[in-house]
Every structure is written in C-alpha cells, then in structure tokens.
Amino acid sequence: MSPPFHRLITPALSLESFAQCTCRRNPRSFRAPHHEQARSFSSTPATWSGHSKWATIKHDKGKNDAAKSKQRTILQKDISIAVRLGGSPDPKMNSRLALAIATAKKNAMPKANIEAAIARGQGLSASGAALENLTVEAILPPSIAAIFECQTDNKLRTLSDLRLLVKNAGGTASTVGFMFEKKGRIVLQKKEGVGVDEVLEPALEAGVLDVLEDEQGRVVLLTEPAEMKSVGEALAKTLGLEIAERDIIYDPNEDTKVALDDPAAAEQLIDFFERLQQLPGISAAYLNWTKGAIDDALWAELQSKADV
C-alpha cells in the first residue's frame, strides 16, 4: 500500500520555512546555517600574531640604524682630527684628510656631513659660525661621575638639551671635576712589532706620565697638558711613528672610580649614551667607572657607546 500523500511531501519542507513558523519560535532567535561564519582549516598563522614580526623588524632596524650612526660619528671625528693635525682643510695639501674623506665616501657619507666635519676641525659650524666650548658635569646612576665636552654654536640650547637628557636618565647636574685630572692624551698609529713594551722606556725618559694600550691595540701616551704637543711630536719622531689622535682629556682618579656590578644599570647607561649620540655638538664624555661584575660583552658594548 502506498504511503499517504502528506508523508511524501513533508521531507521536502526546507529548514528555512520551518524557521519562519510563528507558531513555534521567534524568527529572530534562529539563524540559518548560511549566515554563520565559516571555519577555516588553513595553516596560515593567525593575523593577530603579526605584531611580533613587526616588533622584531623594528628592533633590528633600530640596531642597524644605531650602528650606522656610530660609524658615521667615528668617520666624522677622523675627518676633524685630520684637519687639526694636518693643519689644512684642503685635502690636496693634507694627505691624511684626503684619506679620511675617501674612507667616508666609501661608506656613503653625505657630502654635507663631510663638509661639516671639515668645518668642525677648524672650530667652525657648518654655517661658518665660530664654535664655542662647553663643559657639563653630572652624576649618572649608579653614582657615576661624568664630564661632557661640547663644541656648539648655541651654548644655551646644547646645555638645556644635555641637562634634560641627564634628568630623564635619573641623573643630576653636579660638580664632579675634582674627581678627575686633566692630562694630555696621544694615540700613536698602530705599527707591527711596536707595542707598549717597546715604547715604555723612551716614553718615560721623555716625560710621559703613563703608557697604555687601547681596545684597537694602539699605544696611548698620557702627559701633562702643557707638554702634550712637544713630547708627543718628539717621541713620535724618535720611534718613527705617526700620531693618530691628540687631545686634552679628563682622567678619573683611581680612588673615585665606581665599579659597575648591576647589568640592569649598565643597560640603562647604554640607552643613555645612544640618546646622547643623537645630540649635536657632543665631542667627548669622561666617566669614573670601571668594570665590576658585569660580563665582558656588556662592558665592551657600554664602552663603545660611551665613545661619542
């Protein structure tokens, strides 16, 4: 016997028509399956994790930019020193300056930066205005005495910017000059077979106060400020060496040096010096610190950052 007619047509009723039945439920409380969000089975990472990749890119870019800025600062310093030691801003008359400019161009330094470095070596700003010397003393956490030397055409602006930077780092402006002693510093060009041992005896006989070696393996001589030029030139001639750098520095007294033991404090100082490098006119920074319990890599990075 065949099934009743109404049983044949009942299965053909759509789910949507059932949802529209007002006698059984509220039509707004039902959502048909085609309105639901489809679930994806893709293996692609969720989009909200993309910020981690961006943070990594941003961090790497920051490190690369800082390295380029540091290299540019060193090259500019080499050009200024070449002008002062060579006695001429003309590279045709100053072979050392010509070499420094060639190195800067090889590292894609802009022409404006090269010209500004040459002017600074003459004691002038990029605009031709005379530069004034400015010294700022401060205490940086953790209790480290610092002396900053500047060459600027706007002393008030440089003083204000530097003091604000020190304050934001948790430091204070304070007189610390008594913790240092002024000395002449002469750096000799590196030469194969000539080190501290070979230079020590003739240097002491010439009146040099101390003979050291820097991180590049170059011999460093410390003299009385007034004798720096005469002693340095005489000794360089005797030893057959060239002078790489020559300036007056603030040498910290041994009994005032502060040992760096806290890695977190060292990281904060690294951040401070990275910001300091962005300020125009800062020519040198002297500190009475010494390596404490922090590891060698962190200490090396900190020293490189402080070499402004």
PDB file of C-alpha atoms in Angstrom:
ATOM      1  CA  MET A   1       0.000   0.000   0.000  1.00  0.00           C
ATOM      2  CA  SER A   2       1.385   3.344  -0.958  1.00  0.00           C
ATOM      3  CA  PRO A   3       2.199   5.929   1.797  1.00  0.00           C
ATOM      4  CA  PRO A   4      -0.155   8.832   2.345  1.00  0.00           C
ATOM      5  CA  PHE A   5       0.389  11.897   0.147  1.00  0.00           C
ATOM      6  CA  HIS A   6       1.258  14.214   3.058  1.00  0.00           C
ATOM      7  CA  ARG A   7       4.115  11.915   4.169  1.00  0.00           C
ATOM      8  CA  LEU A   8       5.709  12.195   0.740  1.00  0.00           C
ATOM      9  CA  ILE A   9       5.867  15.970   0.716  1.00  0.00           C
ATOM     10  CA  THR A  10       6.837  16.593   4.382  1.00  0.00           C
ATOM     11  CA  PRO A  11      10.593  15.868   3.975  1.00  0.00           C
ATOM     12  CA  ALA A  12      10.751  18.430   1.178  1.00  0.00           C
ATOM     13  CA  LEU A  13       9.995  21.246   3.581  1.00  0.00           C
ATOM     14  CA  SER A  14      13.106  23.495   3.940  1.00  0.00           C
ATOM     15  CA  LEU A  15      14.736  24.323   7.241  1.00  0.00           C
ATOM     16  CA  GLU A  16      14.294  27.972   6.406  1.00  0.00           C
ATOM     17  CA  SER A  17      10.498  27.591   6.082  1.00  0.00           C
ATOM     18  CA  PHE A  18      10.492  25.898   9.476  1.00  0.00           C
ATOM     19  CA  ALA A  19      12.355  28.869  10.928  1.00  0.00           C
ATOM     20  CA  GLN A  20       9.659  31.187   9.622  1.00  0.00           C
ATOM     21  CA  CYS A  21       6.918  29.369  11.522  1.00  0.00           C
ATOM     22  CA  THR A  22       5.475  31.880  14.007  1.00  0.00           C
ATOM     23  CA  CYS A  23       3.591  29.313  15.966  1.00  0.00           C
ATOM     24  CA  ARG A  24       6.657  27.551  17.384  1.00  0.00           C
ATOM     25  CA  ARG A  25       9.504  30.100  17.868  1.00  0.00           C
ATOM     26  CA  ASN A  26      10.626  33.679  17.465  1.00  0.00           C
ATOM     27  CA  PRO A  27      12.064  34.011  13.930  1.00  0.00           C
ATOM     28  CA  ARG A  28      14.817  36.376  15.155  1.00  0.00           C
ATOM     29  CA  SER A  29      16.193  33.774  17.561  1.00  0.00           C
ATOM     30  CA  PHE A  30      17.115  31.459  14.732  1.00  0.00           C
ATOM     31  CA  ARG A  31      19.989  31.916  12.347  1.00  0.00           C
ATOM     32  CA  ALA A  32      20.178  29.845   9.238  1.00  0.00           C
ATOM     33  CA  PRO A  33      23.441  27.950   8.688  1.00  0.00           C
ATOM     34  CA  HIS A  34      24.450  30.041   5.668  1.00  0.00           C
ATOM     35  CA  HIS A  35      24.676  33.128   7.913  1.00  0.00           C
ATOM     36  CA  GLU A  36      27.271  31.549  10.219  1.00  0.00           C
ATOM     37  CA  GLN A  37      30.970  32.349   9.823  1.00  0.00           C
ATOM     38  CA  ALA A  38      32.801  29.602   8.029  1.00  0.00           C
ATOM     39  CA  ARG A  39      35.606  27.902   9.919  1.00  0.00           C
ATOM     40  CA  SER A  40      38.962  27.951   8.143  1.00  0.00           C
ATOM     41  CA  PHE A  41      41.291  24.957   8.071  1.00  0.00           C
ATOM     42  CA  SER A  42      44.211  26.989   6.677  1.00  0.00           C
ATOM     43  CA  SER A  43      47.678  26.509   8.208  1.00  0.00           C
ATOM     44  CA  THR A  44      48.428  30.248   7.904  1.00  0.00           C
ATOM     45  CA  PRO A  45      49.255  31.820  11.350  1.00  0.00           C
ATOM     46  CA  ALA A  46      46.551  33.921  12.923  1.00  0.00           C
ATOM     47  CA  THR A  47      46.705  37.574  11.883  1.00  0.00           C
ATOM     48  CA  TRP A  48      46.905  38.910  15.446  1.00  0.00           C
ATOM     49  CA  SER A  49      50.369  37.410  15.905  1.00  0.00           C
ATOM     50  CA  GLY A  50      51.808  39.692  13.189  1.00  0.00           C
ATOM     51  CA  HIS A  51      52.792  42.362  15.710  1.00  0.00           C
ATOM     52  CA  SER A  52      55.644  40.141  16.949  1.00  0.00           C
ATOM     53  CA  LYS A  53      57.178  40.039  13.488  1.00  0.00           C
ATOM     54  CA  TRP A  54      56.839  43.823  13.164  1.00  0.00           C
ATOM     55  CA  ALA A  55      58.450  44.324  16.580  1.00  0.00           C
ATOM     56  CA  THR A  56      61.386  42.152  15.531  1.00  0.00           C
ATOM     57  CA  ILE A  57      61.830  44.067  12.263  1.00  0.00           C
ATOM     58  CA  LYS A  58      61.603  47.375  14.110  1.00  0.00           C
ATOM     59  CA  HIS A  59      64.175  46.233  16.701  1.00  0.00           C
ATOM     60  CA  ASP A  60      66.613  45.014  14.025  1.00  0.00           C
ATOM     61  CA  LYS A  61      66.205  48.256  12.074  1.00  0.00           C
ATOM     62  CA  GLY A  62      66.916  50.244  15.218  1.00  0.00           C
ATOM     63  CA  LYS A  63      70.129  48.293  15.832  1.00  0.00           C
ATOM     64  CA  ASN A  64      71.268  48.757  12.219  1.00  0.00           C
ATOM     65  CA  ASP A  65      70.496  52.484  12.309  1.00  0.00           C
ATOM     66  CA  ALA A  66      72.417  52.848  15.574  1.00  0.00           C
ATOM     67  CA  ALA A  67      75.429  51.014  14.083  1.00  0.00           C
ATOM     68  CA  LYS A  68      75.381  53.264  11.004  1.00  0.00           C
ATOM     69  CA  SER A  69      75.091  56.353  13.188  1.00  0.00           C
ATOM     70  CA  LYS A  70      78.036  55.189  15.295  1.00  0.00           C
ATOM     71  CA  GLN A  71      80.176  54.529  12.222  1.00  0.00           C
ATOM     72  CA  ARG A  72      79.279  57.915  10.780  1.00  0.00           C
ATOM     73  CA  THR A  73      80.257  59.618  14.045  1.00  0.00           C
ATOM     74  CA  ILE A  74      83.654  57.886  14.007  1.00  0.00           C
ATOM     75  CA  LEU A  75      84.301  58.873  10.386  1.00  0.00           C
ATOM     76  CA  GLN A  76      83.358  62.491  11.076  1.00  0.00           C
ATOM     77  CA  LYS A  77      85.681  62.520  14.063  1.00  0.00           C
ATOM     78  CA  ASP A  78      88.530  61.152  11.900  1.00  0.00           C
ATOM     79  CA  ILE A  79      87.997  63.966   9.387  1.00  0.00           C
ATOM     80  CA  SER A  80      88.012  66.669  12.079  1.00  0.00           C
ATOM     81  CA  ILE A  81      91.180  65.223  13.658  1.00  0.00           C
ATOM     82  CA  ALA A  82      92.858  65.094  10.237  1.00  0.00           C
ATOM     83  CA  VAL A  83      92.123  68.806   9.757  1.00  0.00           C
ATOM     84  CA  ARG A  84      93.550  69.727  13.174  1.00  0.00           C
ATOM     85  CA  LEU A  85      96.658  67.551  12.944  1.00  0.00           C
ATOM     86  CA  GLY A  86      97.314  68.204   9.253  1.00  0.00           C
ATOM     87  CA  GLY A  87      96.927  71.952   9.654  1.00  0.00           C
ATOM     88  CA  SER A  88      94.914  72.405   6.464  1.00  0.00           C
ATOM     89  CA  PRO A  89      91.263  71.924   5.429  1.00  0.00           C
ATOM     90  CA  ASP A  90      92.366  71.316   1.833  1.00  0.00           C
ATOM     91  CA  PRO A  91      92.712  67.568   1.067  1.00  0.00           C
ATOM     92  CA  LYS A  92      95.216  68.423  -1.703  1.00  0.00           C
ATOM     93  CA  MET A  93      97.529  69.869   0.935  1.00  0.00           C
ATOM     94  CA  ASN A  94      96.630  67.361   3.658  1.00  0.00           C
ATOM     95  CA  SER A  95      97.145  63.711   2.709  1.00  0.00           C
ATOM     96  CA  ARG A  96      95.682  62.478   5.976  1.00  0.00           C
ATOM     97  CA  LEU A  97      92.491  64.452   5.344  1.00  0.00           C
ATOM     98  CA  ALA A  98      92.310  63.117   1.784  1.00  0.00           C
ATOM     99  CA  LEU A  99      92.416  59.546   3.119  1.00  0.00           C
ATOM    100  CA  ALA A 100      89.745  60.269   5.758  1.00  0.00           C
ATOM    101  CA  ILE A 101      87.438  61.809   3.135  1.00  0.00           C
ATOM    102  CA  ALA A 102      87.962  58.862   0.769  1.00  0.00           C
ATOM    103  CA  THR A 103      87.034  56.437   3.572  1.00  0.00           C
ATOM    104  CA  ALA A 104      83.929  58.466   4.406  1.00  0.00           C
ATOM    105  CA  LYS A 105      82.799  58.499   0.767  1.00  0.00           C
ATOM    106  CA  LYS A 106      83.384  54.759   0.516  1.00  0.00           C
ATOM    107  CA  ASN A 107      80.950  54.358   3.425  1.00  0.00           C
ATOM    108  CA  ALA A 108      78.357  56.551   1.669  1.00  0.00           C
ATOM    109  CA  MET A 109      78.644  59.531   3.993  1.00  0.00           C
ATOM    110  CA  PRO A 110      76.709  62.535   2.613  1.00  0.00           C
ATOM    111  CA  LYS A 111      78.712  65.462   1.281  1.00  0.00           C
ATOM    112  CA  ALA A 112      77.084  67.819   3.804  1.00  0.00           C
ATOM    113  CA  ASN A 113      78.355  65.686   6.704  1.00  0.00           C
ATOM    114  CA  ILE A 114      81.892  65.675   5.313  1.00  0.00           C
ATOM    115  CA  GLU A 115      81.869  69.450   4.919  1.00  0.00           C
ATOM    116  CA  ALA A 116      80.502  69.871   8.453  1.00  0.00           C
ATOM    117  CA  ALA A 117      83.294  67.645   9.839  1.00  0.00           C
ATOM    118  CA  ILE A 118      85.941  69.686   7.994  1.00  0.00           C
ATOM    119  CA  ALA A 119      84.461  72.894   9.397  1.00  0.00           C
ATOM    120  CA  ARG A 120      84.390  71.423  12.921  1.00  0.00           C
ATOM    121  CA  GLY A 121      88.080  70.600  12.602  1.00  0.00           C
ATOM    122  CA  GLN A 122      88.637  74.333  12.030  1.00  0.00           C
ATOM    123  CA  GLY A 123      86.495  75.259  15.033  1.00  0.00           C
ATOM    124  CA  LEU A 124      83.550  76.335  12.861  1.00  0.00           C
ATOM    125  CA  SER A 125      79.962  75.203  12.454  1.00  0.00           C
ATOM    126  CA  ALA A 126      78.556  74.060   9.094  1.00  0.00           C
ATOM    127  CA  SER A 127      77.250  77.600   8.558  1.00  0.00           C
ATOM    128  CA  GLY A 128      80.698  79.086   9.209  1.00  0.00           C
ATOM    129  CA  ALA A 129      79.908  80.429  12.693  1.00  0.00           C
ATOM    130  CA  ALA A 130      82.592  80.017  15.353  1.00  0.00           C
ATOM    131  CA  LEU A 131      82.045  77.113  17.743  1.00  0.00           C
ATOM    132  CA  GLU A 132      82.211  77.644  21.499  1.00  0.00           C
ATOM    133  CA  ASN A 133      83.454  75.084  24.005  1.00  0.00           C
ATOM    134  CA  LEU A 134      81.074  73.933  26.717  1.00  0.00           C
ATOM    135  CA  THR A 135      81.699  71.568  29.653  1.00  0.00           C
ATOM    136  CA  VAL A 136      78.835  69.928  31.566  1.00  0.00           C
ATOM    137  CA  GLU A 137      79.334  67.899  34.759  1.00  0.00           C
ATOM    138  CA  ALA A 138      76.816  65.397  36.139  1.00  0.00           C
ATOM    139  CA  ILE A 139      76.185  62.308  38.234  1.00  0.00           C
ATOM    140  CA  LEU A 140      74.612  59.344  36.406  1.00  0.00           C
ATOM    141  CA  PRO A 141      73.069  56.305  38.120  1.00  0.00           C
ATOM    142  CA  PRO A 142      74.550  54.364  39.821  1.00  0.00           C
ATOM    143  CA  SER A 143      76.667  57.247  41.269  1.00  0.00           C
ATOM    144  CA  ILE A 144      78.948  57.607  38.233  1.00  0.00           C
ATOM    145  CA  ALA A 145      80.642  60.977  37.735  1.00  0.00           C
ATOM    146  CA  ALA A 146      80.547  62.243  34.155  1.00  0.00           C
ATOM    147  CA  ILE A 147      82.064  65.194  32.300  1.00  0.00           C
ATOM    148  CA  PHE A 148      80.757  66.054  28.835  1.00  0.00           C
ATOM    149  CA  GLU A 149      82.651  68.289  26.435  1.00  0.00           C
ATOM    150  CA  CYS A 150      80.753  70.056  23.665  1.00  0.00           C
ATOM    151  CA  GLN A 151      81.512  72.277  20.694  1.00  0.00           C
ATOM    152  CA  THR A 152      78.447  74.249  19.715  1.00  0.00           C
ATOM    153  CA  ASP A 153      77.240  77.437  18.080  1.00  0.00           C
ATOM    154  CA  ASN A 154      74.348  77.638  20.580  1.00  0.00           C
ATOM    155  CA  LYS A 155      75.517  77.055  24.150  1.00  0.00           C
ATOM    156  CA  LEU A 156      72.106  77.611  25.773  1.00  0.00           C
ATOM    157  CA  ARG A 157      70.363  75.077  23.542  1.00  0.00           C
ATOM    158  CA  THR A 158      73.078  72.450  23.999  1.00  0.00           C
ATOM    159  CA  LEU A 159      73.170  72.987  27.767  1.00  0.00           C
ATOM    160  CA  SER A 160      69.376  72.682  28.030  1.00  0.00           C
ATOM    161  CA  ASP A 161      69.199  69.537  25.859  1.00  0.00           C
ATOM    162  CA  LEU A 162      72.019  67.816  27.719  1.00  0.00           C
ATOM    163  CA  ARG A 163      70.665  68.599  31.183  1.00  0.00           C
ATOM    164  CA  LEU A 164      67.228  67.318  30.186  1.00  0.00           C
ATOM    165  CA  LEU A 165      68.759  64.087  28.882  1.00  0.00           C
ATOM    166  CA  VAL A 166      70.664  63.605  32.159  1.00  0.00           C
ATOM    167  CA  LYS A 167      67.497  64.263  34.191  1.00  0.00           C
ATOM    168  CA  ASN A 168      65.431  61.785  32.162  1.00  0.00           C
ATOM    169  CA  ALA A 169      68.131  59.155  32.773  1.00  0.00           C
ATOM    170  CA  GLY A 170      67.768  59.607  36.532  1.00  0.00           C
ATOM    171  CA  GLY A 171      70.925  61.697  36.913  1.00  0.00           C
ATOM    172  CA  THR A 172      71.585  65.181  38.260  1.00  0.00           C
ATOM    173  CA  ALA A 173      73.804  68.093  37.283  1.00  0.00           C
ATOM    174  CA  SER A 174      76.619  68.222  39.844  1.00  0.00           C
ATOM    175  CA  THR A 175      80.215  69.404  40.207  1.00  0.00           C
ATOM    176  CA  VAL A 176      82.487  66.378  39.729  1.00  0.00           C
ATOM    177  CA  GLY A 177      85.652  67.940  38.298  1.00  0.00           C
ATOM    178  CA  PHE A 178      87.609  67.245  41.484  1.00  0.00           C
ATOM    179  CA  MET A 179      87.278  63.502  40.752  1.00  0.00           C
ATOM    180  CA  PHE A 180      89.298  63.890  37.542  1.00  0.00           C
ATOM    181  CA  GLU A 181      92.695  65.189  36.471  1.00  0.00           C
ATOM    182  CA  LYS A 182      93.397  66.942  33.185  1.00  0.00           C
ATOM    183  CA  LYS A 183      96.006  65.182  31.060  1.00  0.00           C
ATOM    184  CA  GLY A 184      97.341  65.234  27.519  1.00  0.00           C
ATOM    185  CA  ARG A 185      96.439  62.101  25.549  1.00  0.00           C
ATOM    186  CA  ILE A 186      98.407  60.996  22.495  1.00  0.00           C
ATOM    187  CA  VAL A 187      97.407  57.969  20.440  1.00  0.00           C
ATOM    188  CA  LEU A 188     100.106  56.558  18.142  1.00  0.00           C
ATOM    189  CA  GLN A 189      99.327  54.870  14.846  1.00  0.00           C
ATOM    190  CA  LYS A 190      99.460  51.103  15.147  1.00  0.00           C
ATOM    191  CA  LYS A 191     102.646  49.561  13.764  1.00  0.00           C
ATOM    192  CA  GLU A 192     103.682  45.932  13.539  1.00  0.00           C
ATOM    193  CA  GLY A 193     106.180  44.982  16.238  1.00  0.00           C
ATOM    194  CA  VAL A 194     105.723  48.196  18.237  1.00  0.00           C
ATOM    195  CA  GLY A 195     103.701  47.946  21.418  1.00  0.00           C
ATOM    196  CA  VAL A 196     103.681  49.190  24.987  1.00  0.00           C
ATOM    197  CA  ASP A 197     106.851  47.283  25.911  1.00  0.00           C
ATOM    198  CA  GLU A 198     108.844  48.855  23.076  1.00  0.00           C
ATOM    199  CA  VAL A 199     107.563  52.374  23.778  1.00  0.00           C
ATOM    200  CA  LEU A 200     107.613  52.371  27.596  1.00  0.00           C
ATOM    201  CA  GLU A 201     111.265  53.170  28.305  1.00  0.00           C
ATOM    202  CA  PRO A 202     111.818  56.007  25.792  1.00  0.00           C
ATOM    203  CA  ALA A 203     108.385  57.425  26.671  1.00  0.00           C
ATOM    204  CA  LEU A 204     109.149  57.644  30.408  1.00  0.00           C
ATOM    205  CA  GLU A 205     112.519  59.240  29.641  1.00  0.00           C
ATOM    206  CA  ALA A 206     110.727  61.855  27.521  1.00  0.00           C
ATOM    207  CA  GLY A 207     108.471  62.797  30.442  1.00  0.00           C
ATOM    208  CA  VAL A 208     105.362  60.748  29.644  1.00  0.00           C
ATOM    209  CA  LEU A 209     103.229  60.043  32.743  1.00  0.00           C
ATOM    210  CA  ASP A 210     101.830  56.685  31.640  1.00  0.00           C
ATOM    211  CA  VAL A 211     101.800  54.326  28.657  1.00  0.00           C
ATOM    212  CA  LEU A 212      98.657  52.311  27.888  1.00  0.00           C
ATOM    213  CA  GLU A 213      97.079  50.275  25.107  1.00  0.00           C
ATOM    214  CA  ASP A 214      93.566  50.954  23.774  1.00  0.00           C
ATOM    215  CA  GLU A 215      90.968  48.461  22.530  1.00  0.00           C
ATOM    216  CA  GLN A 216      92.378  48.691  18.995  1.00  0.00           C
ATOM    217  CA  GLY A 217      95.861  47.726  20.146  1.00  0.00           C
ATOM    218  CA  ARG A 218      97.291  51.239  19.686  1.00  0.00           C
ATOM    219  CA  VAL A 219      99.799  52.758  22.113  1.00  0.00           C
ATOM    220  CA  VAL A 220      98.373  55.613  24.214  1.00  0.00           C
ATOM    221  CA  LEU A 221     100.568  58.149  25.989  1.00  0.00           C
ATOM    222  CA  LEU A 222      99.411  60.327  28.903  1.00  0.00           C
ATOM    223  CA  THR A 223     101.308  63.559  29.524  1.00  0.00           C
ATOM    224  CA  GLU A 224     100.998  66.876  31.305  1.00  0.00           C
ATOM    225  CA  PRO A 225      98.552  69.029  29.291  1.00  0.00           C
ATOM    226  CA  ALA A 226     101.131  71.749  28.549  1.00  0.00           C
ATOM    227  CA  GLU A 227     103.695  69.181  27.323  1.00  0.00           C
ATOM    228  CA  MET A 228     101.384  67.147  25.126  1.00  0.00           C
ATOM    229  CA  LYS A 229     102.354  68.594  21.749  1.00  0.00           C
ATOM    230  CA  SER A 230     106.125  68.857  22.282  1.00  0.00           C
ATOM    231  CA  VAL A 231     106.540  65.460  23.973  1.00  0.00           C
ATOM    232  CA  GLY A 232     104.263  63.700  21.509  1.00  0.00           C
ATOM    233  CA  GLU A 233     105.967  65.040  18.394  1.00  0.00           C
ATOM    234  CA  ALA A 234     109.475  64.370  19.745  1.00  0.00           C
ATOM    235  CA  LEU A 235     108.637  60.822  20.776  1.00  0.00           C
ATOM    236  CA  ALA A 236     106.816  60.025  17.537  1.00  0.00           C
ATOM    237  CA  LYS A 237     109.878  61.188  15.601  1.00  0.00           C
ATOM    238  CA  THR A 238     112.230  59.126  17.752  1.00  0.00           C
ATOM    239  CA  LEU A 239     110.139  55.966  17.374  1.00  0.00           C
ATOM    240  CA  GLY A 240     109.319  56.534  13.713  1.00  0.00           C
ATOM    241  CA  LEU A 241     105.570  56.526  14.407  1.00  0.00           C
ATOM    242  CA  GLU A 242     102.705  58.791  13.390  1.00  0.00           C
ATOM    243  CA  ILE A 243     100.240  60.415  15.783  1.00  0.00           C
ATOM    244  CA  ALA A 244      96.665  59.180  15.266  1.00  0.00           C
ATOM    245  CA  GLU A 245      94.953  61.396  17.848  1.00  0.00           C
ATOM    246  CA  ARG A 246      95.955  64.155  20.229  1.00  0.00           C
ATOM    247  CA  ASP A 247      93.737  65.922  22.755  1.00  0.00           C
ATOM    248  CA  ILE A 248      93.289  67.033  26.368  1.00  0.00           C
ATOM    249  CA  ILE A 249      91.204  64.619  28.460  1.00  0.00           C
ATOM    250  CA  TYR A 250      89.794  64.244  31.960  1.00  0.00           C
ATOM    251  CA  ASP A 251      91.377  61.176  33.564  1.00  0.00           C
ATOM    252  CA  PRO A 252      89.419  59.830  36.593  1.00  0.00           C
ATOM    253  CA  ASN A 253      91.289  59.475  39.886  1.00  0.00           C
ATOM    254  CA  GLU A 254      91.759  55.865  40.907  1.00  0.00           C
ATOM    255  CA  ASP A 255      90.260  56.329  44.389  1.00  0.00           C
ATOM    256  CA  THR A 256      86.995  57.718  42.969  1.00  0.00           C
ATOM    257  CA  LYS A 257      86.262  55.025  40.376  1.00  0.00           C
ATOM    258  CA  VAL A 258      82.907  53.218  40.616  1.00  0.00           C
ATOM    259  CA  ALA A 259      82.649  49.509  39.748  1.00  0.00           C
ATOM    260  CA  LEU A 260      79.691  48.504  37.572  1.00  0.00           C
ATOM    261  CA  ASP A 261      78.159  45.355  39.045  1.00  0.00           C
ATOM    262  CA  ASP A 262      74.496  45.641  38.026  1.00  0.00           C
ATOM    263  CA  PRO A 263      73.655  44.546  34.439  1.00  0.00           C
ATOM    264  CA  ALA A 264      70.369  46.486  34.563  1.00  0.00           C
ATOM    265  CA  ALA A 265      72.228  49.703  35.411  1.00  0.00           C
ATOM    266  CA  ALA A 266      74.648  49.030  32.547  1.00  0.00           C
ATOM    267  CA  GLU A 267      71.720  48.585  30.126  1.00  0.00           C
ATOM    268  CA  GLN A 268      70.259  51.912  31.272  1.00  0.00           C
ATOM    269  CA  LEU A 269      73.610  53.600  30.626  1.00  0.00           C
ATOM    270  CA  ILE A 270      73.736  52.085  27.137  1.00  0.00           C
ATOM    271  CA  ASP A 271      70.314  53.590  26.438  1.00  0.00           C
ATOM    272  CA  PHE A 272      71.509  56.962  27.775  1.00  0.00           C
ATOM    273  CA  PHE A 273      74.574  57.038  25.501  1.00  0.00           C
ATOM    274  CA  GLU A 274      72.539  56.003  22.467  1.00  0.00           C
ATOM    275  CA  ARG A 275      70.369  59.062  23.095  1.00  0.00           C
ATOM    276  CA  LEU A 276      73.431  61.202  23.776  1.00  0.00           C
ATOM    277  CA  GLN A 277      74.834  60.356  20.347  1.00  0.00           C
ATOM    278  CA  GLN A 278      71.762  61.979  18.786  1.00  0.00           C
ATOM    279  CA  LEU A 279      72.565  65.368  20.345  1.00  0.00           C
ATOM    280  CA  PRO A 280      74.614  67.655  18.078  1.00  0.00           C
ATOM    281  CA  GLY A 281      77.833  69.144  19.378  1.00  0.00           C
ATOM    282  CA  ILE A 282      78.825  66.456  21.926  1.00  0.00           C
ATOM    283  CA  SER A 283      82.530  65.847  21.359  1.00  0.00           C
ATOM    284  CA  ALA A 284      83.614  63.701  24.341  1.00  0.00           C
ATOM    285  CA  ALA A 285      82.396  62.006  27.519  1.00  0.00           C
ATOM    286  CA  TYR A 286      84.607  61.112  30.506  1.00  0.00           C
ATOM    287  CA  LEU A 287      83.440  58.807  33.312  1.00  0.00           C
ATOM    288  CA  ASN A 288      84.924  57.454  36.527  1.00  0.00           C
ATOM    289  CA  TRP A 289      83.613  53.930  36.041  1.00  0.00           C
ATOM    290  CA  THR A 290      85.406  50.604  35.939  1.00  0.00           C
ATOM    291  CA  LYS A 291      84.291  47.073  35.106  1.00  0.00           C
ATOM    292  CA  GLY A 292      82.725  45.270  38.033  1.00  0.00           C
ATOM    293  CA  ALA A 293      80.693  42.049  37.996  1.00  0.00           C
ATOM    294  CA  ILE A 294      79.040  42.632  34.598  1.00  0.00           C
ATOM    295  CA  ASP A 295      80.149  40.328  31.786  1.00  0.00           C
ATOM    296  CA  ASP A 296      82.810  41.266  29.253  1.00  0.00           C
ATOM    297  CA  ALA A 297      80.410  41.592  26.293  1.00  0.00           C
ATOM    298  CA  LEU A 298      78.170  44.062  28.126  1.00  0.00           C
ATOM    299  CA  TRP A 299      81.173  46.094  29.302  1.00  0.00           C
ATOM    300  CA  ALA A 300      82.589  46.233  25.748  1.00  0.00           C
ATOM    301  CA  GLU A 301      79.248  47.410  24.358  1.00  0.00           C
ATOM    302  CA  LEU A 302      78.942  50.054  27.058  1.00  0.00           C
ATOM    303  CA  GLN A 303      82.429  51.413  26.364  1.00  0.00           C
ATOM    304  CA  SER A 304      81.759  51.575  22.620  1.00  0.00           C
ATOM    305  CA  LYS A 305      78.521  53.520  23.219  1.00  0.00           C
ATOM    306  CA  ALA A 306      80.292  55.975  25.537  1.00  0.00           C
ATOM    307  CA  ASP A 307      82.901  56.751  22.861  1.00  0.00           C
ATOM    308  CA  VAL A 308      80.981  59.719  21.456  1.00  0.00           C
TER     309      VAL A 308
END
